[in-house]
Each structure stands twice: as structure tokens, then as C-alpha cells.
Amino acid sequence: MPELPEVENLRMGLAKNILNQKILSVEIGKPKLVSGKGTLRKISTKKKTQFIKGVVGEKFIGVERRAKNLIFKLTHGKILIAHLKMSGQFVYQKKNGQNAIIGGHPIELSETKLPNKHSHIIFKLSNGVLYYNDTRMFGYVLYYSDLKTFEAENHFAMYGVEPLSKEFTPKYFFESLKNKKGRAKGRTGKIKALLMDQKIVTGLGNIYADESLFEAKIRPDRQAMSISSKETTRLHKAIIRIIKRAIKVGGSSVATYRLLDNTRGNYAREHKVYGKDGEKCQNCKKPLTKTIVAGRTTIFCPSCQR
Ligand SMILES: [Zn+2]
């Protein structure tokens, strides 16, 4: 799944291409993708009708992001929210049918043929076409007629703060890690698991959790409760630096993720632990090692990270 820097790059690419364009028509092949809320997908043809009726004739006036969700602002206060999940992809194709630009998970067909069998939502715009393709259909694009209806669903209630927001302070981070034990029953309480569960700080997945913990010299399998104030400050600083840097260079070159301009992200060149099991640690030259935290492969340096 793309992490924050990759979704942020997709957001920027979409904003550059679709803003101020009018939606001339929408085709929805799979009502499931526009039904329900959050991860609950109850197929509703009523939702499909509302979606189409609601957005046709409106213009895209903003593309925002919260955690890994994309929020499209339309004229008349209307809102679309999209999450790519495991296999979603946006493709914007200009009017001349060329220069298809792709953001999200790679779907081979999208490079040669559009629409294809995975193009489930198709927005015809004044200057081009925006496709939402999804092979496994865990993603979604939901329509809300106004901000109030959107907010009533509390879509983002489960998320913690954004790592680049001013709410993400060392104090907030430290207190959250300490409180976590009681609030998150049934969780392992390991620091990497808490970084990835989005409830304290959003946007970190496997790559950026491993990289941040390496930079902060903290073992990924440490109990979060045991992390000192000094260590928390180090981790806080590492998260911000790494997320900022990854956004700047276009995210990570993950095999299952592409950027909107069809290039691969460059942050992968700067990975120090992710995907480097058995390689030498860049600090101490001893071999990196592998463990499993929260069901995910986790690479770290047992000598630098304590
Ligand atoms: Zn080391």
C-alpha cells in the first residue's frame, strides 16, 4: 500500500492536472466502489445514482489529503473521498488520448489500453478523462453532497495527527505512546506496530516506520511504553525529516506503486534498512537483521538500534 509520501505526490499530480475542469459525465461500472462508508462496502445503486447526479456539471476546485485518503473538493461544497487500498489507481488522460499519466498501483493494461476491464469509474472532464482503476476492488471513491454530511460520518475519527502538522509535537508523541497501552487493547504495544496503526500519527507504513526507527536508533520491537522522552524526541525528529525528504524526491520506488507522471520515486535510493536484510549497516558495518512486527517484515540493526 502506498504510504504518505506516495499519496501526497499523487495528490500534487492530480491537482496539477484536474483543477478547474468540469465533470461532463461519470460512468460507474461497479457500484460497490462508491457504496457504503469507510471499509464497509454494501452495494447500493442509490449511492451510485446520487454520485452521478451530484457530480456531473461540477468542477474540481481542490485536491487535499488526510492520512492516505484523497479528498476532492467540488463546486457547490460537494466532496469526493478516495482511498486506493491494495490495488487502486488513478489515470488522467489528456483529450488527445495520449500522455496517459498514472498514479497508484501499476496495472499493466493502463499503459496501453484505456478504459480497460479494471476501469470501474470514468470521469469525462472538459480537457481529458480521469479513470479510477482497481483490480481487486478494495478501494473506494465516495460522494458527499456537503461538508456536514461528510463530517457526520466521522470518516477520519480513527486517525491520529498528520506528521507534518503543528499538532505533531514531541510532547504529544510522548504522551500518546505512554497512553497507548490502555487504549489499544489486543495490540502488541511494540513501537513499530503503534507507528503503523495510524492512531497516533498517520501516513507511516512498513518503509517509513523502519527507516524512522533506524534513524532514531530504536529497535522496532521495543515496547512503546519503555521508550524514554529523549528517544521519543529523536524518533519524532526522524519521522518528520524522512517524510519531508521522501515527499520532496517523489516517494519510494516500490514495485507496486507508481507516481502520476509515470516515473518511479527516488526515495528508495535513500533507504537505509527497508529491503536490506543481510546487508551491512551504513553506520556500524555489521549485518542488518530481520524480524516480524505486527505481521510485517521488519529490518533493523541490532547493534545501532536499542
Ligand atoms: Zn548498525
mmCIF file of C-alpha atoms in Angstrom, chain A:
data_model
loop_
_atom_site.group_PDB
_atom_site.id
_atom_site.type_symbol
_atom_site.label_atom_id
_atom_site.label_comp_id
_atom_site.label_asym_id
_atom_site.label_seq_id
_atom_site.Cartn_x
_atom_site.Cartn_y
_atom_site.Cartn_z
ATOM 1 C CA MET A 1 0.000 0.000 0.000
ATOM 2 C CA PRO A 2 1.343 3.478 -0.796
ATOM 3 C CA GLU A 3 2.403 5.476 2.246
ATOM 4 C CA LEU A 4 2.037 9.184 2.914
ATOM 5 C CA PRO A 5 4.789 10.490 0.588
ATOM 6 C CA GLU A 6 3.418 8.493 -2.355
ATOM 7 C CA VAL A 7 -0.186 9.591 -1.806
ATOM 8 C CA GLU A 8 0.982 13.184 -1.359
ATOM 9 C CA ASN A 9 2.768 13.006 -4.708
ATOM 10 C CA LEU A 10 -0.374 11.633 -6.342
ATOM 11 C CA ARG A 11 -2.349 14.482 -4.769
ATOM 12 C CA MET A 12 0.033 17.064 -6.200
ATOM 13 C CA GLY A 13 -0.080 15.451 -9.635
ATOM 14 C CA LEU A 14 -3.870 15.318 -9.678
ATOM 15 C CA ALA A 15 -4.148 18.919 -8.512
ATOM 16 C CA LYS A 16 -1.854 19.999 -11.331
ATOM 17 C CA ASN A 17 -3.992 18.225 -13.922
ATOM 18 C CA ILE A 18 -7.662 18.272 -12.998
ATOM 19 C CA LEU A 19 -8.280 21.520 -11.113
ATOM 20 C CA ASN A 20 -10.882 23.830 -12.647
ATOM 21 C CA GLN A 21 -12.042 21.127 -15.020
ATOM 22 C CA LYS A 22 -15.753 20.480 -15.323
ATOM 23 C CA ILE A 23 -17.129 16.960 -14.935
ATOM 24 C CA LEU A 24 -19.140 16.317 -18.110
ATOM 25 C CA SER A 25 -20.208 12.749 -17.281
ATOM 26 C CA VAL A 26 -19.425 9.837 -14.974
ATOM 27 C CA GLU A 27 -19.690 6.116 -15.604
ATOM 28 C CA ILE A 28 -19.677 3.752 -12.655
ATOM 29 C CA GLY A 29 -19.234 0.103 -13.615
ATOM 30 C CA LYS A 30 -19.037 -1.286 -10.072
ATOM 31 C CA PRO A 31 -21.459 0.376 -7.611
ATOM 32 C CA LYS A 32 -19.571 -1.374 -4.789
ATOM 33 C CA LEU A 33 -16.723 1.120 -5.174
ATOM 34 C CA VAL A 34 -18.984 4.101 -4.439
ATOM 35 C CA SER A 35 -21.180 2.442 -1.796
ATOM 36 C CA GLY A 36 -21.031 2.190 1.964
ATOM 37 C CA LYS A 37 -18.612 4.042 4.151
ATOM 38 C CA GLY A 38 -15.024 3.517 5.174
ATOM 39 C CA THR A 39 -14.109 -0.091 4.569
ATOM 40 C CA LEU A 40 -17.715 -1.302 4.750
ATOM 41 C CA ARG A 41 -18.862 -1.905 1.201
ATOM 42 C CA LYS A 42 -22.569 -2.606 0.966
ATOM 43 C CA ILE A 43 -23.560 -2.318 -2.678
ATOM 44 C CA SER A 44 -26.077 0.477 -3.185
ATOM 45 C CA THR A 45 -27.474 1.560 -6.536
ATOM 46 C CA LYS A 46 -28.971 4.569 -4.757
ATOM 47 C CA LYS A 47 -25.450 5.722 -3.851
ATOM 48 C CA LYS A 48 -24.385 5.250 -7.460
ATOM 49 C CA THR A 49 -27.278 7.399 -8.705
ATOM 50 C CA GLN A 50 -26.602 10.088 -6.089
ATOM 51 C CA PHE A 51 -22.910 10.102 -7.031
ATOM 52 C CA ILE A 52 -23.561 10.621 -10.727
ATOM 53 C CA LYS A 53 -26.341 13.159 -10.221
ATOM 54 C CA GLY A 54 -24.268 15.005 -7.655
ATOM 55 C CA VAL A 55 -21.005 15.455 -9.518
ATOM 56 C CA VAL A 56 -21.998 15.951 -13.159
ATOM 57 C CA GLY A 57 -21.764 19.646 -14.045
ATOM 58 C CA GLU A 58 -19.499 20.468 -11.089
ATOM 59 C CA LYS A 59 -15.820 21.428 -11.263
ATOM 60 C CA PHE A 60 -12.855 20.105 -9.300
ATOM 61 C CA ILE A 61 -11.668 23.019 -7.168
ATOM 62 C CA GLY A 62 -9.318 21.316 -4.723
ATOM 63 C CA VAL A 63 -7.445 18.084 -4.041
ATOM 64 C CA GLU A 64 -6.480 17.547 -0.410
ATOM 65 C CA ARG A 65 -5.131 14.651 1.614
ATOM 66 C CA ARG A 66 -5.797 13.264 5.078
ATOM 67 C CA ALA A 67 -3.612 10.288 6.036
ATOM 68 C CA LYS A 68 -3.740 8.147 2.859
ATOM 69 C CA ASN A 69 -7.157 9.464 1.739
ATOM 70 C CA LEU A 70 -7.560 11.866 -1.168
ATOM 71 C CA ILE A 71 -10.277 14.491 -0.758
ATOM 72 C CA PHE A 72 -11.591 16.082 -3.926
ATOM 73 C CA LYS A 73 -13.412 19.374 -3.376
ATOM 74 C CA LEU A 74 -16.051 20.192 -5.973
ATOM 75 C CA THR A 75 -18.064 23.334 -6.623
ATOM 76 C CA HIS A 76 -21.223 23.803 -4.501
ATOM 77 C CA GLY A 77 -19.485 22.328 -1.450
ATOM 78 C CA LYS A 78 -19.587 18.775 -2.800
ATOM 79 C CA ILE A 79 -16.891 16.296 -1.807
ATOM 80 C CA LEU A 80 -15.400 13.034 -3.093
ATOM 81 C CA ILE A 81 -13.127 10.976 -0.919
ATOM 82 C CA ALA A 82 -10.909 8.239 -2.350
ATOM 83 C CA HIS A 83 -8.701 5.563 -0.844
ATOM 84 C CA LEU A 84 -6.578 3.349 -3.119
ATOM 85 C CA LYS A 85 -6.231 0.498 -0.610
ATOM 86 C CA MET A 86 -4.468 -2.566 -2.079
ATOM 87 C CA SER A 87 -4.858 -2.029 -5.802
ATOM 88 C CA GLY A 88 -6.454 1.316 -6.708
ATOM 89 C CA GLN A 89 -5.045 3.563 -9.416
ATOM 90 C CA PHE A 90 -5.864 6.947 -10.909
ATOM 91 C CA VAL A 91 -5.032 7.657 -14.530
ATOM 92 C CA TYR A 92 -5.522 11.022 -16.137
ATOM 93 C CA GLN A 93 -5.514 11.038 -19.895
ATOM 94 C CA LYS A 94 -5.460 14.229 -21.910
ATOM 95 C CA LYS A 95 -8.005 14.946 -24.625
ATOM 96 C CA ASN A 96 -5.731 13.820 -27.457
ATOM 97 C CA GLY A 97 -5.755 10.332 -25.920
ATOM 98 C CA GLN A 98 -2.031 10.435 -25.342
ATOM 99 C CA ASN A 99 0.190 11.163 -22.381
ATOM 100 C CA ALA A 100 -1.748 8.955 -20.022
ATOM 101 C CA ILE A 101 -0.378 9.695 -16.593
ATOM 102 C CA ILE A 102 -0.680 7.118 -13.890
ATOM 103 C CA GLY A 103 -0.752 7.283 -10.093
ATOM 104 C CA GLY A 104 -1.285 4.410 -7.708
ATOM 105 C CA HIS A 105 -0.709 0.732 -8.200
ATOM 106 C CA PRO A 106 0.560 -0.409 -11.597
ATOM 107 C CA ILE A 107 -1.995 -2.107 -13.826
ATOM 108 C CA GLU A 108 -0.237 -3.204 -16.999
ATOM 109 C CA LEU A 109 -3.226 -2.571 -19.258
ATOM 110 C CA SER A 110 -3.407 1.080 -18.227
ATOM 111 C CA GLU A 111 -0.271 1.811 -20.186
ATOM 112 C CA THR A 112 -1.688 0.548 -23.453
ATOM 113 C CA LYS A 113 -5.455 0.482 -23.270
ATOM 114 C CA LEU A 114 -7.964 2.778 -21.586
ATOM 115 C CA PRO A 115 -10.586 2.196 -20.497
ATOM 116 C CA ASN A 116 -9.753 -1.417 -19.645
ATOM 117 C CA LYS A 117 -11.540 -4.138 -17.700
ATOM 118 C CA HIS A 118 -10.367 -2.593 -14.415
ATOM 119 C CA SER A 119 -11.644 0.940 -15.229
ATOM 120 C CA HIS A 120 -14.616 0.989 -12.894
ATOM 121 C CA ILE A 121 -15.169 4.730 -12.542
ATOM 122 C CA ILE A 122 -14.678 7.054 -15.506
ATOM 123 C CA PHE A 123 -14.949 10.849 -15.217
ATOM 124 C CA LYS A 124 -15.173 12.663 -18.561
ATOM 125 C CA LEU A 125 -13.733 16.128 -17.958
ATOM 126 C CA SER A 126 -13.620 19.217 -20.144
ATOM 127 C CA ASN A 127 -9.997 18.580 -21.171
ATOM 128 C CA GLY A 128 -9.500 14.872 -20.598
ATOM 129 C CA VAL A 129 -10.614 11.723 -18.807
ATOM 130 C CA LEU A 130 -9.915 10.622 -15.243
ATOM 131 C CA TYR A 131 -10.044 6.863 -14.696
ATOM 132 C CA TYR A 132 -10.269 5.050 -11.397
ATOM 133 C CA ASN A 133 -8.964 1.524 -11.999
ATOM 134 C CA ASP A 134 -8.877 -1.174 -9.356
ATOM 135 C CA THR A 135 -8.079 -4.866 -9.909
ATOM 136 C CA ARG A 136 -9.087 -6.209 -6.504
ATOM 137 C CA MET A 137 -11.647 -3.503 -5.666
ATOM 138 C CA PHE A 138 -10.796 -2.868 -2.023
ATOM 139 C CA GLY A 139 -10.502 0.856 -2.748
ATOM 140 C CA TYR A 140 -13.312 3.360 -2.850
ATOM 141 C CA VAL A 141 -14.484 6.751 -4.111
ATOM 142 C CA LEU A 142 -17.338 8.117 -2.005
ATOM 143 C CA TYR A 143 -19.600 11.087 -2.720
ATOM 144 C CA TYR A 144 -20.925 13.613 -0.192
ATOM 145 C CA SER A 145 -23.339 16.411 -1.090
ATOM 146 C CA ASP A 146 -21.887 18.760 1.534
ATOM 147 C CA LEU A 147 -19.318 19.105 4.289
ATOM 148 C CA LYS A 148 -21.876 18.460 7.027
ATOM 149 C CA THR A 149 -22.881 15.060 5.619
ATOM 150 C CA PHE A 150 -19.227 14.210 5.155
ATOM 151 C CA GLU A 151 -18.290 15.200 8.700
ATOM 152 C CA ALA A 152 -21.291 13.363 10.154
ATOM 153 C CA GLU A 153 -19.728 10.080 9.054
ATOM 154 C CA ASN A 154 -16.632 10.820 11.082
ATOM 155 C CA HIS A 155 -14.533 9.323 8.359
ATOM 156 C CA PHE A 156 -11.234 10.321 9.937
ATOM 157 C CA ALA A 157 -12.146 9.614 13.568
ATOM 158 C CA MET A 158 -9.659 6.765 13.808
ATOM 159 C CA TYR A 159 -6.699 8.804 12.641
ATOM 160 C CA GLY A 160 -4.064 10.478 14.734
ATOM 161 C CA VAL A 161 -2.338 13.697 13.720
ATOM 162 C CA GLU A 162 -0.545 14.370 10.445
ATOM 163 C CA PRO A 163 3.238 14.057 10.832
ATOM 164 C CA LEU A 164 3.867 17.430 9.193
ATOM 165 C CA SER A 165 1.171 19.306 11.148
ATOM 166 C CA LYS A 166 1.888 21.537 14.102
ATOM 167 C CA GLU A 167 -0.179 19.191 16.313
ATOM 168 C CA PHE A 168 2.575 16.585 15.997
ATOM 169 C CA THR A 169 4.848 17.772 18.808
ATOM 170 C CA PRO A 170 7.373 15.733 20.827
ATOM 171 C CA LYS A 171 5.121 16.192 23.876
ATOM 172 C CA TYR A 172 2.018 14.893 22.064
ATOM 173 C CA PHE A 173 4.029 11.955 20.724
ATOM 174 C CA PHE A 174 5.499 11.031 24.096
ATOM 175 C CA GLU A 175 2.147 11.214 25.888
ATOM 176 C CA SER A 176 0.426 9.188 23.157
ATOM 177 C CA LEU A 177 2.988 6.415 23.400
ATOM 178 C CA LYS A 178 2.525 6.265 27.154
ATOM 179 C CA ASN A 179 -1.291 6.207 26.998
ATOM 180 C CA LYS A 180 -1.415 3.701 24.213
ATOM 181 C CA LYS A 181 -1.322 0.596 26.352
ATOM 182 C CA GLY A 182 -4.745 1.090 27.863
ATOM 183 C CA ARG A 183 -6.445 2.374 24.738
ATOM 184 C CA ALA A 184 -5.246 -0.222 22.277
ATOM 185 C CA LYS A 185 -6.331 -3.488 23.778
ATOM 186 C CA GLY A 186 -5.117 -6.562 21.987
ATOM 187 C CA ARG A 187 -2.297 -4.772 20.209
ATOM 188 C CA THR A 188 1.284 -5.773 20.688
ATOM 189 C CA GLY A 189 2.357 -2.426 22.075
ATOM 190 C CA LYS A 190 5.569 -2.593 20.082
ATOM 191 C CA ILE A 191 6.737 0.765 18.814
ATOM 192 C CA LYS A 192 6.652 -0.190 15.133
ATOM 193 C CA ALA A 193 3.106 -1.552 15.446
ATOM 194 C CA LEU A 194 1.962 1.706 17.020
ATOM 195 C CA LEU A 195 3.641 3.778 14.318
ATOM 196 C CA MET A 196 1.829 1.813 11.638
ATOM 197 C CA ASP A 197 -1.657 1.672 13.154
ATOM 198 C CA GLN A 198 -2.321 5.369 12.278
ATOM 199 C CA LYS A 199 -3.922 6.224 15.613
ATOM 200 C CA ILE A 200 -1.062 8.336 16.965
ATOM 201 C CA VAL A 201 0.464 9.667 13.765
ATOM 202 C CA THR A 202 -0.769 8.974 10.233
ATOM 203 C CA GLY A 203 0.880 8.002 6.985
ATOM 204 C CA LEU A 204 3.634 5.646 8.089
ATOM 205 C CA GLY A 205 3.648 2.119 6.706
ATOM 206 C CA ASN A 206 6.352 -0.510 6.629
ATOM 207 C CA ILE A 207 9.003 1.519 4.805
ATOM 208 C CA TYR A 208 8.861 4.777 6.718
ATOM 209 C CA ALA A 209 8.386 3.081 10.103
ATOM 210 C CA ASP A 210 11.564 1.004 9.604
ATOM 211 C CA GLU A 211 13.550 3.961 8.278
ATOM 212 C CA SER A 212 12.455 6.319 11.095
ATOM 213 C CA LEU A 213 13.268 3.778 13.808
ATOM 214 C CA PHE A 214 16.712 3.174 12.323
ATOM 215 C CA GLU A 215 17.461 6.883 12.216
ATOM 216 C CA ALA A 216 16.291 7.255 15.830
ATOM 217 C CA LYS A 217 18.344 4.196 16.888
ATOM 218 C CA ILE A 218 15.327 2.444 18.427
ATOM 219 C CA ARG A 219 14.591 -1.259 17.980
ATOM 220 C CA PRO A 220 11.263 -1.785 16.167
ATOM 221 C CA ASP A 221 10.220 -4.484 18.633
ATOM 222 C CA ARG A 222 10.700 -2.344 21.738
ATOM 223 C CA GLN A 223 7.594 -1.887 23.889
ATOM 224 C CA ALA A 224 6.370 1.650 23.247
ATOM 225 C CA MET A 225 5.888 2.166 26.978
ATOM 226 C CA SER A 226 9.620 1.701 27.542
ATOM 227 C CA ILE A 227 10.708 4.488 25.206
ATOM 228 C CA SER A 228 12.194 7.466 27.017
ATOM 229 C CA SER A 229 11.390 11.090 26.451
ATOM 230 C CA LYS A 230 14.784 11.618 24.832
ATOM 231 C CA GLU A 231 14.265 8.684 22.466
ATOM 232 C CA THR A 232 10.763 9.895 21.599
ATOM 233 C CA THR A 233 12.185 13.291 20.647
ATOM 234 C CA ARG A 234 14.733 11.576 18.401
ATOM 235 C CA LEU A 235 12.050 9.474 16.732
ATOM 236 C CA HIS A 236 9.797 12.493 16.292
ATOM 237 C CA LYS A 237 12.592 14.350 14.507
ATOM 238 C CA ALA A 238 13.419 11.330 12.322
ATOM 239 C CA ILE A 239 9.796 10.867 11.200
ATOM 240 C CA ILE A 240 9.462 14.499 10.141
ATOM 241 C CA ARG A 241 12.791 14.602 8.331
ATOM 242 C CA ILE A 242 12.191 11.349 6.458
ATOM 243 C CA ILE A 243 8.588 12.114 5.429
ATOM 244 C CA LYS A 244 9.590 15.584 4.195
ATOM 245 C CA ARG A 245 12.541 14.226 2.262
ATOM 246 C CA ALA A 246 10.506 11.390 0.711
ATOM 247 C CA ILE A 247 7.777 13.797 -0.443
ATOM 248 C CA LYS A 248 10.407 16.050 -1.967
ATOM 249 C CA VAL A 249 12.041 13.313 -4.027
ATOM 250 C CA GLY A 250 8.768 11.712 -5.100
ATOM 251 C CA GLY A 251 8.263 8.878 -2.626
ATOM 252 C CA SER A 252 9.760 5.414 -2.704
ATOM 253 C CA SER A 253 10.244 3.244 -5.717
ATOM 254 C CA VAL A 254 8.057 0.405 -4.523
ATOM 255 C CA ALA A 255 7.306 -2.285 -7.055
ATOM 256 C CA THR A 256 3.564 -1.919 -6.620
ATOM 257 C CA TYR A 257 3.376 1.834 -6.754
ATOM 258 C CA ARG A 258 3.815 4.462 -9.423
ATOM 259 C CA LEU A 259 3.766 8.209 -9.469
ATOM 260 C CA LEU A 260 1.343 10.210 -11.512
ATOM 261 C CA ASP A 261 3.955 11.280 -14.048
ATOM 262 C CA ASN A 262 4.798 7.606 -14.544
ATOM 263 C CA THR A 263 8.249 7.873 -13.047
ATOM 264 C CA ARG A 264 9.306 5.873 -10.035
ATOM 265 C CA GLY A 265 10.032 7.609 -6.766
ATOM 266 C CA ASN A 266 13.624 8.297 -5.808
ATOM 267 C CA TYR A 267 13.471 7.865 -2.067
ATOM 268 C CA ALA A 268 14.222 4.145 -2.439
ATOM 269 C CA ARG A 269 17.817 5.101 -3.170
ATOM 270 C CA GLU A 270 17.992 6.578 0.301
ATOM 271 C CA HIS A 271 16.537 3.614 2.170
ATOM 272 C CA LYS A 272 18.952 2.517 4.879
ATOM 273 C CA VAL A 273 17.183 -0.594 6.181
ATOM 274 C CA TYR A 274 13.954 -1.295 4.264
ATOM 275 C CA GLY A 275 14.513 -4.228 1.895
ATOM 276 C CA LYS A 276 18.144 -4.597 3.012
ATOM 277 C CA ASP A 277 18.097 -7.720 5.180
ATOM 278 C CA GLY A 278 21.612 -9.163 5.496
ATOM 279 C CA GLU A 279 23.303 -6.088 4.027
ATOM 280 C CA LYS A 280 25.816 -4.084 6.038
ATOM 281 C CA CYS A 281 24.544 -1.343 8.338
ATOM 282 C CA GLN A 282 25.632 2.033 6.954
ATOM 283 C CA ASN A 283 26.668 3.169 10.446
ATOM 284 C CA CYS A 284 28.446 0.229 12.059
ATOM 285 C CA LYS A 285 29.041 -2.108 9.089
ATOM 286 C CA LYS A 286 27.557 -5.074 10.949
ATOM 287 C CA PRO A 287 24.812 -7.042 9.145
ATOM 288 C CA LEU A 288 21.208 -5.862 9.355
ATOM 289 C CA THR A 289 18.726 -8.406 10.566
ATOM 290 C CA LYS A 290 15.090 -9.314 10.092
ATOM 291 C CA THR A 291 12.188 -9.841 12.459
ATOM 292 C CA ILE A 292 8.394 -9.720 12.270
ATOM 293 C CA VAL A 293 6.457 -6.934 13.978
ATOM 294 C CA ALA A 294 2.702 -6.568 13.584
ATOM 295 C CA GLY A 295 2.799 -9.258 10.924
ATOM 296 C CA ARG A 296 5.225 -7.284 8.772
ATOM 297 C CA THR A 297 8.818 -7.997 7.801
ATOM 298 C CA THR A 298 10.975 -5.598 9.740
ATOM 299 C CA ILE A 299 14.635 -4.845 9.101
ATOM 300 C CA PHE A 300 16.893 -3.254 11.703
ATOM 301 C CA CYS A 301 20.457 -3.059 13.009
ATOM 302 C CA PRO A 302 20.735 -4.974 16.292
ATOM 303 C CA SER A 303 23.887 -3.118 17.188
ATOM 304 C CA CYS A 304 22.828 0.502 16.423
ATOM 305 C CA GLN A 305 19.170 0.193 17.438
ATOM 306 C CA ARG A 306 18.474 -0.352 21.125
#
